[in-house]
XYZ file of N, CA and C in Angstrom:
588
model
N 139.124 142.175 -92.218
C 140.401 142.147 -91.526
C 141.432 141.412 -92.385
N 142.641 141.972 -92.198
C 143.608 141.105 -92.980
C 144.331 140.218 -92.330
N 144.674 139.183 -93.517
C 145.619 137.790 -93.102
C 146.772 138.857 -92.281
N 147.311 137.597 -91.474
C 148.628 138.151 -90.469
C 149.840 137.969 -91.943
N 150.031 137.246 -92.863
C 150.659 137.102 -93.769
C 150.348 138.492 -94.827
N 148.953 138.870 -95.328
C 148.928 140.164 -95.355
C 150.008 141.568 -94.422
N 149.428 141.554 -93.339
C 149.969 142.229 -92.837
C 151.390 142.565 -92.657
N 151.878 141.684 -92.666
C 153.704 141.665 -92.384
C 154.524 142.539 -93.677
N 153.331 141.378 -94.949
C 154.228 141.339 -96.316
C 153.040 143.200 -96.536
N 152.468 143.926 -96.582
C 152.718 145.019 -96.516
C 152.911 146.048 -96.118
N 153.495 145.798 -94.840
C 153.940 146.509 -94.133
C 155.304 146.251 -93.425
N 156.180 145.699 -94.664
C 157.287 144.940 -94.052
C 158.311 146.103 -93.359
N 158.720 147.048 -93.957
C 159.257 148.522 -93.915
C 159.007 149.059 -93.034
N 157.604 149.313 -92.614
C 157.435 150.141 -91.454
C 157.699 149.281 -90.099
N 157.483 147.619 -90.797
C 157.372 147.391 -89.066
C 158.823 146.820 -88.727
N 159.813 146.996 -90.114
C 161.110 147.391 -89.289
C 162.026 148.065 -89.142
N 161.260 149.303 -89.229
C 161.163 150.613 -89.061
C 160.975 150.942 -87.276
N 159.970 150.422 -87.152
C 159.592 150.715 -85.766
C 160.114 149.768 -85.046
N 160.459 148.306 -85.316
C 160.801 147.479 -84.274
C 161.421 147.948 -83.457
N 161.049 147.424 -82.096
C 162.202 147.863 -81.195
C 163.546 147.657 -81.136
N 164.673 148.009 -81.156
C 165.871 147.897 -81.620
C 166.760 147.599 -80.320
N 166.589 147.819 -78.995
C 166.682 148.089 -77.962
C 167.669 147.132 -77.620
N 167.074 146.035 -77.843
C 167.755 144.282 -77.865
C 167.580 143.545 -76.476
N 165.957 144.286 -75.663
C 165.912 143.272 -74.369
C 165.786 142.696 -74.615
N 165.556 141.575 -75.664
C 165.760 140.413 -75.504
C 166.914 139.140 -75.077
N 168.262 140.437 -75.146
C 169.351 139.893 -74.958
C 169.579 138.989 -73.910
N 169.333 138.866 -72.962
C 169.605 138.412 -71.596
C 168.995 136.618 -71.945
N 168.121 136.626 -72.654
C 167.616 135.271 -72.934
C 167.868 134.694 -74.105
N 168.811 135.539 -75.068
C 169.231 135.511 -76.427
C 170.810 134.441 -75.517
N 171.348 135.273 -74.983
C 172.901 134.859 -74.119
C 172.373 133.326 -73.622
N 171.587 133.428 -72.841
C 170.961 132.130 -72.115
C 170.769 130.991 -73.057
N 170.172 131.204 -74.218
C 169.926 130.181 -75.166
C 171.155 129.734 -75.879
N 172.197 130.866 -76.605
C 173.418 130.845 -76.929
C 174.285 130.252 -75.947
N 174.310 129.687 -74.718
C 175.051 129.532 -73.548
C 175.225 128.003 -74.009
N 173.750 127.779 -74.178
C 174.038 126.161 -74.675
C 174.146 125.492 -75.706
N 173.968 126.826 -76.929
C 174.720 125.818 -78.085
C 176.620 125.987 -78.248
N 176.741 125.133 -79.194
C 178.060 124.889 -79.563
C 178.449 126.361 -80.095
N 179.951 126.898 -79.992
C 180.395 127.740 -80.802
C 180.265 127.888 -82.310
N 180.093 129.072 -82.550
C 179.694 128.639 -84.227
C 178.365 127.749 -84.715
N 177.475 127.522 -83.777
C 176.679 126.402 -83.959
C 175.606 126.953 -85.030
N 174.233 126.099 -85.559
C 173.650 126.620 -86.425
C 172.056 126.591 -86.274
N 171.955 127.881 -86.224
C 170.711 128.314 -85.949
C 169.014 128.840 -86.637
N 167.975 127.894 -86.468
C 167.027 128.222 -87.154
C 166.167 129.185 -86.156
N 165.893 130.090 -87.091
C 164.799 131.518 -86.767
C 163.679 131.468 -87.436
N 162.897 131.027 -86.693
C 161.529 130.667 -87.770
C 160.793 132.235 -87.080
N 160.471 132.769 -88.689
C 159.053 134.147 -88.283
C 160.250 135.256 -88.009
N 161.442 134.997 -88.878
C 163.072 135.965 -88.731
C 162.580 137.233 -88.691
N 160.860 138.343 -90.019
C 160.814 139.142 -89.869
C 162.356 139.426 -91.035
N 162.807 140.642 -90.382
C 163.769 141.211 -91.313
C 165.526 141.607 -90.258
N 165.082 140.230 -89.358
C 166.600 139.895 -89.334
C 166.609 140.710 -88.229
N 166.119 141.427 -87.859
C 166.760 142.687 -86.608
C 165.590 142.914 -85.843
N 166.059 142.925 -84.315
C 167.863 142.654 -84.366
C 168.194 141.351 -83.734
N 167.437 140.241 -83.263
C 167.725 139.194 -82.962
C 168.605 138.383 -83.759
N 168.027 137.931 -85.361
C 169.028 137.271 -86.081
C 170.635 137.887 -86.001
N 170.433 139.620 -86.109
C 171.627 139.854 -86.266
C 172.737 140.308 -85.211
N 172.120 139.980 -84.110
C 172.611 139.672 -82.689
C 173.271 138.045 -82.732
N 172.396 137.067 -83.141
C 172.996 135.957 -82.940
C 173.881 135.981 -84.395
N 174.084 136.309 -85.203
C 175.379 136.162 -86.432
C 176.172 136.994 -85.686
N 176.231 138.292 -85.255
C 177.581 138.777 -84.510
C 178.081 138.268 -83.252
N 177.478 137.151 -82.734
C 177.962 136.325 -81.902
C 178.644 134.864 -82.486
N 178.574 135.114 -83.904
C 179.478 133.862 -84.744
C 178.445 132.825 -84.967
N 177.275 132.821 -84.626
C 176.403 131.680 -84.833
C 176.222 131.321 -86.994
N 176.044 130.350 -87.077
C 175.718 130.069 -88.592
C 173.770 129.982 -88.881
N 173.612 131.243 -88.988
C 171.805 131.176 -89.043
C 170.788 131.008 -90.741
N 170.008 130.790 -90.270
C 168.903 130.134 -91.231
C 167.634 131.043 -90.971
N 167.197 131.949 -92.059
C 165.927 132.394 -91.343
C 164.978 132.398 -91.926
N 163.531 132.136 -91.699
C 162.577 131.200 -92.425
C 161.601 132.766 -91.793
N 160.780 132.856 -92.796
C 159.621 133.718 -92.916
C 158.508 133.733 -93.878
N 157.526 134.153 -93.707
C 156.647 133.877 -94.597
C 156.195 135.046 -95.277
N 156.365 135.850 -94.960
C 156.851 137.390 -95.721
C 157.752 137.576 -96.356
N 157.847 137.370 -98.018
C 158.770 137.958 -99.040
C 159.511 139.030 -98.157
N 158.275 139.957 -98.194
C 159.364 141.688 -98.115
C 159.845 141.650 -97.225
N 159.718 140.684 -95.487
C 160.483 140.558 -94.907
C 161.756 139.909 -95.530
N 161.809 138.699 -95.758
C 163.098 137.781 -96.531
C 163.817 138.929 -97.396
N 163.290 140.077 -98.183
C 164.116 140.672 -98.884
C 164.836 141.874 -97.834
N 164.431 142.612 -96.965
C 164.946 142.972 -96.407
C 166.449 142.120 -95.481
N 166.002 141.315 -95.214
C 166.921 139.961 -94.294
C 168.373 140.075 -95.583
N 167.951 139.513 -96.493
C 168.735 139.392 -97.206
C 169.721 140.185 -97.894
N 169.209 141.159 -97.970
C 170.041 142.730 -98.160
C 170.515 143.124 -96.943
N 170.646 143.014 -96.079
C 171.055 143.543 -94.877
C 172.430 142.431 -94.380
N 171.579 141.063 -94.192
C 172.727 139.947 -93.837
C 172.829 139.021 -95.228
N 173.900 139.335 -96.300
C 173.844 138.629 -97.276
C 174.611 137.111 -97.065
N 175.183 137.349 -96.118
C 176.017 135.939 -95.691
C 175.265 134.716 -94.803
N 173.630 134.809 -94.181
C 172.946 134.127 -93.897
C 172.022 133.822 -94.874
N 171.584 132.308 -94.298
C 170.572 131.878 -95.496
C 169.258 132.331 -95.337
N 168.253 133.012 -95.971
C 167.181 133.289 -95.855
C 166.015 132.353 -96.486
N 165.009 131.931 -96.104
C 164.235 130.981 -96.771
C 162.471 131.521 -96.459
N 162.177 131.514 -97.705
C 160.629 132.420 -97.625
C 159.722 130.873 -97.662
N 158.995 130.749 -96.471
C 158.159 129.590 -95.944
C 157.547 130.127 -94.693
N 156.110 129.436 -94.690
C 155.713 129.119 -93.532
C 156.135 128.204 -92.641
N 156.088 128.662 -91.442
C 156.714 127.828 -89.525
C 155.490 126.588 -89.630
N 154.385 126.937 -90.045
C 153.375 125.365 -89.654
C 153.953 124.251 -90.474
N 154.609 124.819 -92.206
C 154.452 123.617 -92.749
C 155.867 122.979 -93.165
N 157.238 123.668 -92.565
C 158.359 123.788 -93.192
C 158.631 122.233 -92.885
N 159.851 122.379 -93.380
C 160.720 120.628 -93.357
C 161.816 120.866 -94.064
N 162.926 121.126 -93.161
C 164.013 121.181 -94.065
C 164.946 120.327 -93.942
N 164.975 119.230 -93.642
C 165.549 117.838 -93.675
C 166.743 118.092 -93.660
N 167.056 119.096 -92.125
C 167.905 119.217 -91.771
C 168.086 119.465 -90.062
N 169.097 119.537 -89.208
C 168.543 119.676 -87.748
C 169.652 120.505 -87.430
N 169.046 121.263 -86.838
C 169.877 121.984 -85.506
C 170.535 122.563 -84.386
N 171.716 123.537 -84.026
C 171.875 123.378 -82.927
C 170.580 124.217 -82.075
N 170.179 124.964 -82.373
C 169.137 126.026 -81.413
C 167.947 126.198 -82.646
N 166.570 126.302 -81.755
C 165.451 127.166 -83.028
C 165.199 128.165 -82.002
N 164.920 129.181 -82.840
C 164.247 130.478 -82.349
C 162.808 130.590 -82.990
N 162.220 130.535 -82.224
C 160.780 131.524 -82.452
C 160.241 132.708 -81.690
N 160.995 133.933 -81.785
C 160.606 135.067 -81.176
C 159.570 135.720 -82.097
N 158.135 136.304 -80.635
C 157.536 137.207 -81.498
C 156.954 136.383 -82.810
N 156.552 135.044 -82.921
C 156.394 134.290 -84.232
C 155.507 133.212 -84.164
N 155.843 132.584 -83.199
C 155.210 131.051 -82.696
C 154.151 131.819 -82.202
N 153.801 132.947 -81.524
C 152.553 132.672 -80.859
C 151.305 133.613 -81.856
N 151.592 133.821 -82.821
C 150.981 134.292 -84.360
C 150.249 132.960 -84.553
N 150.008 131.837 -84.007
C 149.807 130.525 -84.480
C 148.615 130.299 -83.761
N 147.761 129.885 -83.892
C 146.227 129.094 -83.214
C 146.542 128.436 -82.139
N 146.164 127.775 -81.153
C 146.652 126.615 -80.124
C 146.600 125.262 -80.810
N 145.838 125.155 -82.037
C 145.994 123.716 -82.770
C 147.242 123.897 -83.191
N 147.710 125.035 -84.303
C 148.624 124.911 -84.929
C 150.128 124.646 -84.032
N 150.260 125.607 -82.655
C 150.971 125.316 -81.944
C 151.593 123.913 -81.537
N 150.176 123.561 -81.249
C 150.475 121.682 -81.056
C 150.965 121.146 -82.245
N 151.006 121.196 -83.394
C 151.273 120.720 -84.369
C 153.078 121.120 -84.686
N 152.922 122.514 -84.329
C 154.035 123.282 -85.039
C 155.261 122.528 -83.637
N 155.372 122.267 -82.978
C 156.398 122.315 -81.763
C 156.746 120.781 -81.660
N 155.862 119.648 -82.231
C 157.023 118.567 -82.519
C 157.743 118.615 -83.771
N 157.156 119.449 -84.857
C 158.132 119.789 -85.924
C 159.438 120.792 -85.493
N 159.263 121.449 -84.691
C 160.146 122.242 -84.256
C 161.250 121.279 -83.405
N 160.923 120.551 -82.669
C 161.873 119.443 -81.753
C 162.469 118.492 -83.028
N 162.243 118.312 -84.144
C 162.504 117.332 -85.265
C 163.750 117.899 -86.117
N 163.530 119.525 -85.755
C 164.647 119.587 -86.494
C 165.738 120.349 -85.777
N 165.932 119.794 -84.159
C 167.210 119.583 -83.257
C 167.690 118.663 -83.159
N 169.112 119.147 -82.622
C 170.517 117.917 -82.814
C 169.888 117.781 -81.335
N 170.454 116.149 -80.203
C 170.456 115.790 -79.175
C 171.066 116.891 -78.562
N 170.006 117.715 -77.250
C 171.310 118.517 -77.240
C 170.905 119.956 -77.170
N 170.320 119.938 -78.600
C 169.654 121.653 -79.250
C 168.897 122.221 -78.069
N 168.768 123.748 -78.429
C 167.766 124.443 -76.979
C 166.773 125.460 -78.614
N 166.003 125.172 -77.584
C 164.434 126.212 -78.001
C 164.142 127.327 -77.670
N 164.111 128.422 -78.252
C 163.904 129.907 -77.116
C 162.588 130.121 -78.123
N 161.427 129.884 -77.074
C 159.887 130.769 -77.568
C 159.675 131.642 -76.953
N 159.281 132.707 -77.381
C 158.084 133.571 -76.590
C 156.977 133.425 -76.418
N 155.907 133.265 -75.624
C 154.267 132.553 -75.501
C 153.669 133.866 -74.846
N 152.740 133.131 -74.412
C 151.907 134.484 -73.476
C 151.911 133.563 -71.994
N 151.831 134.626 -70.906
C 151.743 134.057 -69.172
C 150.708 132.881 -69.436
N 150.244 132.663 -69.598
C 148.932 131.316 -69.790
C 148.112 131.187 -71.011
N 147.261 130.167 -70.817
C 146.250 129.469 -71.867
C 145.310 130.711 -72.411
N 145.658 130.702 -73.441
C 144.315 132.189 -74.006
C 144.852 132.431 -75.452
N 143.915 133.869 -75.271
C 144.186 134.315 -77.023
C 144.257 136.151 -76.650
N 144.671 136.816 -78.012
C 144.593 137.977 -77.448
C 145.116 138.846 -78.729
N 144.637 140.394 -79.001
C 145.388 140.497 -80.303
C 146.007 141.754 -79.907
N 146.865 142.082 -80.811
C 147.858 143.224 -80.721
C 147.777 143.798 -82.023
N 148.894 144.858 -82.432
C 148.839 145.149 -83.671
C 149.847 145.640 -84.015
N 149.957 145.487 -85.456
C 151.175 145.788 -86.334
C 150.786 146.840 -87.410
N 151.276 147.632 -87.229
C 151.114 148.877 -88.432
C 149.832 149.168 -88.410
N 149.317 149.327 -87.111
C 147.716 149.873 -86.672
C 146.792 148.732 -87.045
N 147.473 147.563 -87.814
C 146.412 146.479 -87.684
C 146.396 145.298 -87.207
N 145.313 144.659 -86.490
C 144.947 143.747 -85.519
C 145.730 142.730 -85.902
N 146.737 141.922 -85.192
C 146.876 140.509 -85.251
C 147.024 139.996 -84.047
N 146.277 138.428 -84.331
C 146.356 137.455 -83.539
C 147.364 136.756 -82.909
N 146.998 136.547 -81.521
C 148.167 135.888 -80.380
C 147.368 134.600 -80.080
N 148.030 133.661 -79.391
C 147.497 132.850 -78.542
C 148.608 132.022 -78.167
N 148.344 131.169 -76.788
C 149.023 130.305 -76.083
C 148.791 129.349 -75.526
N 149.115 128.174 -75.073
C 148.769 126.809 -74.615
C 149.451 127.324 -73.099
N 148.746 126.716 -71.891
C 149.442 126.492 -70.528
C 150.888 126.450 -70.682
N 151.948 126.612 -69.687
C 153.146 126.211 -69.288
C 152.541 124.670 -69.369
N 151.855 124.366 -68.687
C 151.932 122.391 -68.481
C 151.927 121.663 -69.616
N 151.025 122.387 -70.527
C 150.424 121.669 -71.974
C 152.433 121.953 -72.916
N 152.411 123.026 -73.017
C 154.047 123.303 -73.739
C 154.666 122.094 -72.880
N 155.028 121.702 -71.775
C 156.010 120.759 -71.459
C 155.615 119.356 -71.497
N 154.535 119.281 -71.097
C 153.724 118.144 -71.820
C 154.045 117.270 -72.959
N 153.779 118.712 -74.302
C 154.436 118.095 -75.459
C 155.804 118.199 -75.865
N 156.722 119.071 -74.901
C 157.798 118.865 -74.793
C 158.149 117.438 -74.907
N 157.664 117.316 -73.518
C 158.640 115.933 -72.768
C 158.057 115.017 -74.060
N 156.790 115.145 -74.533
C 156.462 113.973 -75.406
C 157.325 113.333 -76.544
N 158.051 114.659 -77.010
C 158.895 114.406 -78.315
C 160.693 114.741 -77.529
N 160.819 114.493 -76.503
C 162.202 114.407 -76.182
C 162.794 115.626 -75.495
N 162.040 116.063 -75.015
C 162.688 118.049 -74.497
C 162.309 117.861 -73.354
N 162.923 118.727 -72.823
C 162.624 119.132 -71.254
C 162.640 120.727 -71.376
N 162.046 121.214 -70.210
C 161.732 122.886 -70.261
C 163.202 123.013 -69.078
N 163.448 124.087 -69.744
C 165.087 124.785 -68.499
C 164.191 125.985 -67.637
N 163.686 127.042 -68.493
C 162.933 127.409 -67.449
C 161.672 128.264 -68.267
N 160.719 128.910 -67.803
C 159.753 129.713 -68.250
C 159.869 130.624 -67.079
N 159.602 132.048 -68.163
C 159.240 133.185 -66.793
C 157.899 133.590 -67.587
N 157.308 133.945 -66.941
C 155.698 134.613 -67.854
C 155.779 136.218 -67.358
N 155.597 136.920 -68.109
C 155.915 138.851 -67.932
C 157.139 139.037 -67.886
N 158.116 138.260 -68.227
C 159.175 138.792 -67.977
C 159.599 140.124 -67.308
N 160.125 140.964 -66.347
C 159.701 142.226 -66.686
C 161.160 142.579 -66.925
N 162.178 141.891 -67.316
C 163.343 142.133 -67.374
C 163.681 141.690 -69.191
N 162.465 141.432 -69.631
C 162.479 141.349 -70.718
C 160.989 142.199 -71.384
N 160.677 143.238 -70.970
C 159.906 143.840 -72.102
C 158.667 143.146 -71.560
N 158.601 142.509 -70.607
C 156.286 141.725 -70.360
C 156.629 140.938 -70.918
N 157.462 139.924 -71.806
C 157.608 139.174 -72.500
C 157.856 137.800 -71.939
N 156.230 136.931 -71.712
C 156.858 135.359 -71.315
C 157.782 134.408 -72.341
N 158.383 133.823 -71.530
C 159.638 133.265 -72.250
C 159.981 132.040 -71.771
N 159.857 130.860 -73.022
C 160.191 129.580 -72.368
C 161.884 129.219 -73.348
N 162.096 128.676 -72.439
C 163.629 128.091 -73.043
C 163.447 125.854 -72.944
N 163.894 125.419 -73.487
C 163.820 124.289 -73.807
C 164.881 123.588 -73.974
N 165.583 122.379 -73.785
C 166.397 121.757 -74.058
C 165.693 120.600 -74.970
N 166.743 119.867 -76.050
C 166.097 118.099 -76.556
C 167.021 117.252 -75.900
N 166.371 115.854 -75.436
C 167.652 115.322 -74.850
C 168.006 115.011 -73.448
């Protein structure tokens, strides 16, 4: 079986090719955007190739950052939105000694183990302003589960709603809300976060 980092980086084309383009995610894209600042600046960790979330939040004036661990994703990103910064890294180990107004992890964070999760989400609170909001996607509850990309298997998993706010509250966040299945978003559970 191949790495999920395999997978992305060769099959970067097709799978954004097929992404859904649709943009349900919008309704919780607006919600998260509601509470940052105008113009504010936004990290997209697991960006993929920019679409269409990143490039939903730049045509809403946001200043974005998008971190991936797929080259051929980042090169696509970058040819497409040459006026955002693109940065080829992994979400477990980044540090960019810098903070912001919103992070995004759509479709990205839950590519991660439940250790790594725990690990990855006070780094994620570290690099928000007082203030910043969090938009993840998770799964309805505690588990694992795989899906696939370009006909091949990759890994999901998720920590409880309690355990996510848990380590929320631990490093300074509070949860605004979680829906699990969204069905107004695609089945897609969805937590939103405030720091602060």
């Amino acid at each position: 079986m191949k790495s999920l980092h395999a997978v992305y980086q060769e099959h970067a084309v097709q799978f954004d090719r097929d992404r859904d383009k649709r943009l349900f995610e919008k309704g919780w894209l607006h919600r998260f955007a509601a509470i940052l600042p105008d113009g504010g600046r936004v990290l997209d960790l697991g960006c993929g190739s920019g679409r269409p979330m990143a490039d939903h939040l730049l045509g809403l004036g946001f200043d974005l950052t998008g971190v991936d661990f797929a080259g051929r994703m980042i090169d696509l990103a970058r040819e497409r939105f040459p006026d955002a910064r693109w940065i080829e890294a992994d979400m477990r180990e980044f540090d960019l000694e810098e903070r912001f107004d919103g992070v995004l992890g759509w479709n990205s964070f839950f590519h991660l183990t439940a250790t790594e999760q725990r690990q990855v989400l006070p780094r994620m609170a570290a690099h928000l302003v007082d203030g910043g909001a969090l938009l993840l996607s998770v799964g309805p509850s505690a588990g694992e589960a795989w899906g696939q990309v370009a006909g091949q298997p990759v890994y999901h998993a998720s920590l409880s709603i309690e355990e996510y706010e848990a380590i929320l509250n631990r490093f300074g966040m509070q949860s605004v809300d979680f829906v699990p299945e969204d069905p107004e978003c695609n089945g897609h559970s969805v937590l939103l976060a405030q720091k602060g």
